Amino acid sequence: MSRRRRPLVANSRNGLDALKAQVAQVEDPNQAKYEVARELHVPLQNGYNGQLSSHDAGRIGGRLGGSMVKEMIKMGMQAMQNKNSD
């Protein structure tokens, strides 16, 4: 299965990066994966991580991606509630 490295919606990268930083509670979206790894006690480091198991790498991505999806759902529900109350 191939992986898509770019967002499906053009020009959404900045918004997705901001959301990633928000859910990981960091300033820089590039630091989000390191913060999640620290919380999960996974030894992720800058540069090469060949010693990292695919299980641990998946835990980092899964936690980060899952949190982003949950936040987007909350944002959508809030937008619908605001639309209905107008």
Tab-separated table of C-alpha atoms in Angstrom:
chain	number	residue	atom	x	y	z
A	1	MET	CA	0.000	0.000	0.000
A	2	SER	CA	1.488	3.318	-1.020
A	3	ARG	CA	1.525	6.261	1.348
A	4	ARG	CA	0.467	9.750	0.398
A	5	ARG	CA	3.010	12.237	1.733
A	6	ARG	CA	1.044	15.313	0.742
A	7	PRO	CA	-2.363	16.459	1.926
A	8	LEU	CA	-5.346	15.632	-0.236
A	9	VAL	CA	-6.496	19.264	-0.119
A	10	ALA	CA	-4.038	21.644	-1.730
A	11	ASN	CA	-2.671	24.414	0.529
A	12	SER	CA	-3.808	22.697	3.737
A	13	ARG	CA	-0.295	21.853	4.960
A	14	ASN	CA	0.033	24.956	7.176
A	15	GLY	CA	-3.295	24.287	8.870
A	16	LEU	CA	-2.466	20.633	9.437
A	17	ASP	CA	0.927	21.547	10.863
A	18	ALA	CA	-0.712	24.043	13.231
A	19	LEU	CA	-3.202	21.384	14.357
A	20	LYS	CA	-0.383	18.877	14.897
A	21	ALA	CA	1.464	21.352	17.109
A	22	GLN	CA	-1.741	22.142	18.999
A	23	VAL	CA	-2.606	18.532	19.834
A	24	ALA	CA	0.991	17.752	20.845
A	25	GLN	CA	1.106	20.983	22.866
A	26	VAL	CA	4.325	22.233	21.262
A	27	GLU	CA	5.242	25.416	19.394
A	28	ASP	CA	6.961	23.778	16.412
A	29	PRO	CA	5.021	21.087	14.497
A	30	ASN	CA	8.332	19.374	13.695
A	31	GLN	CA	8.774	18.712	17.422
A	32	ALA	CA	5.334	17.078	17.810
A	33	LYS	CA	6.531	13.536	17.100
A	34	TYR	CA	9.360	13.891	19.612
A	35	GLU	CA	6.959	15.075	22.309
A	36	VAL	CA	4.603	12.149	21.655
A	37	ALA	CA	7.554	9.731	21.661
A	38	ARG	CA	8.709	11.144	24.998
A	39	GLU	CA	5.211	10.656	26.477
A	40	LEU	CA	5.150	7.050	25.229
A	41	HIS	CA	8.731	6.387	26.414
A	42	VAL	CA	9.834	5.561	22.863
A	43	PRO	CA	13.520	6.329	22.177
A	44	LEU	CA	13.022	8.550	19.114
A	45	GLN	CA	15.940	10.800	18.291
A	46	ASN	CA	16.876	13.330	15.605
A	47	GLY	CA	18.385	11.710	12.539
A	48	TYR	CA	18.536	7.987	11.925
A	49	ASN	CA	16.176	5.778	13.954
A	50	GLY	CA	16.915	2.356	12.456
A	51	GLN	CA	16.847	0.769	15.897
A	52	LEU	CA	13.211	1.808	16.358
A	53	SER	CA	10.729	-1.008	15.865
A	54	SER	CA	7.847	-0.539	13.474
A	55	HIS	CA	5.536	-1.106	16.436
A	56	ASP	CA	6.992	1.849	18.335
A	57	ALA	CA	7.024	4.056	15.231
A	58	GLY	CA	3.363	3.187	14.672
A	59	ARG	CA	2.520	4.062	18.255
A	60	ILE	CA	3.931	7.555	17.722
A	61	GLY	CA	2.129	8.148	14.427
A	62	GLY	CA	-1.071	6.559	15.659
A	63	ARG	CA	-1.249	8.697	18.783
A	64	LEU	CA	-0.500	11.873	16.860
A	65	GLY	CA	-2.824	11.140	13.943
A	66	GLY	CA	-5.614	9.911	16.199
A	67	SER	CA	-5.435	13.041	18.304
A	68	MET	CA	-5.579	15.190	15.176
A	69	VAL	CA	-8.667	13.355	13.916
A	70	LYS	CA	-10.418	13.692	17.294
A	71	GLU	CA	-9.682	17.425	17.327
A	72	MET	CA	-10.992	17.861	13.766
A	73	ILE	CA	-14.209	16.043	14.715
A	74	LYS	CA	-14.654	18.328	17.734
A	75	MET	CA	-14.080	21.365	15.505
A	76	GLY	CA	-16.658	20.108	12.983
A	77	MET	CA	-19.233	19.416	15.669
A	78	GLN	CA	-18.682	22.865	17.154
A	79	ALA	CA	-19.113	24.452	13.713
A	80	MET	CA	-22.406	22.568	13.220
A	81	GLN	CA	-23.661	23.654	16.643
A	82	ASN	CA	-22.765	27.273	15.886
A	83	LYS	CA	-24.543	27.052	12.518
A	84	ASN	CA	-27.692	25.594	14.110
A	85	SER	CA	-27.824	28.253	16.838
A	86	ASP	CA	-27.760	31.114	14.296
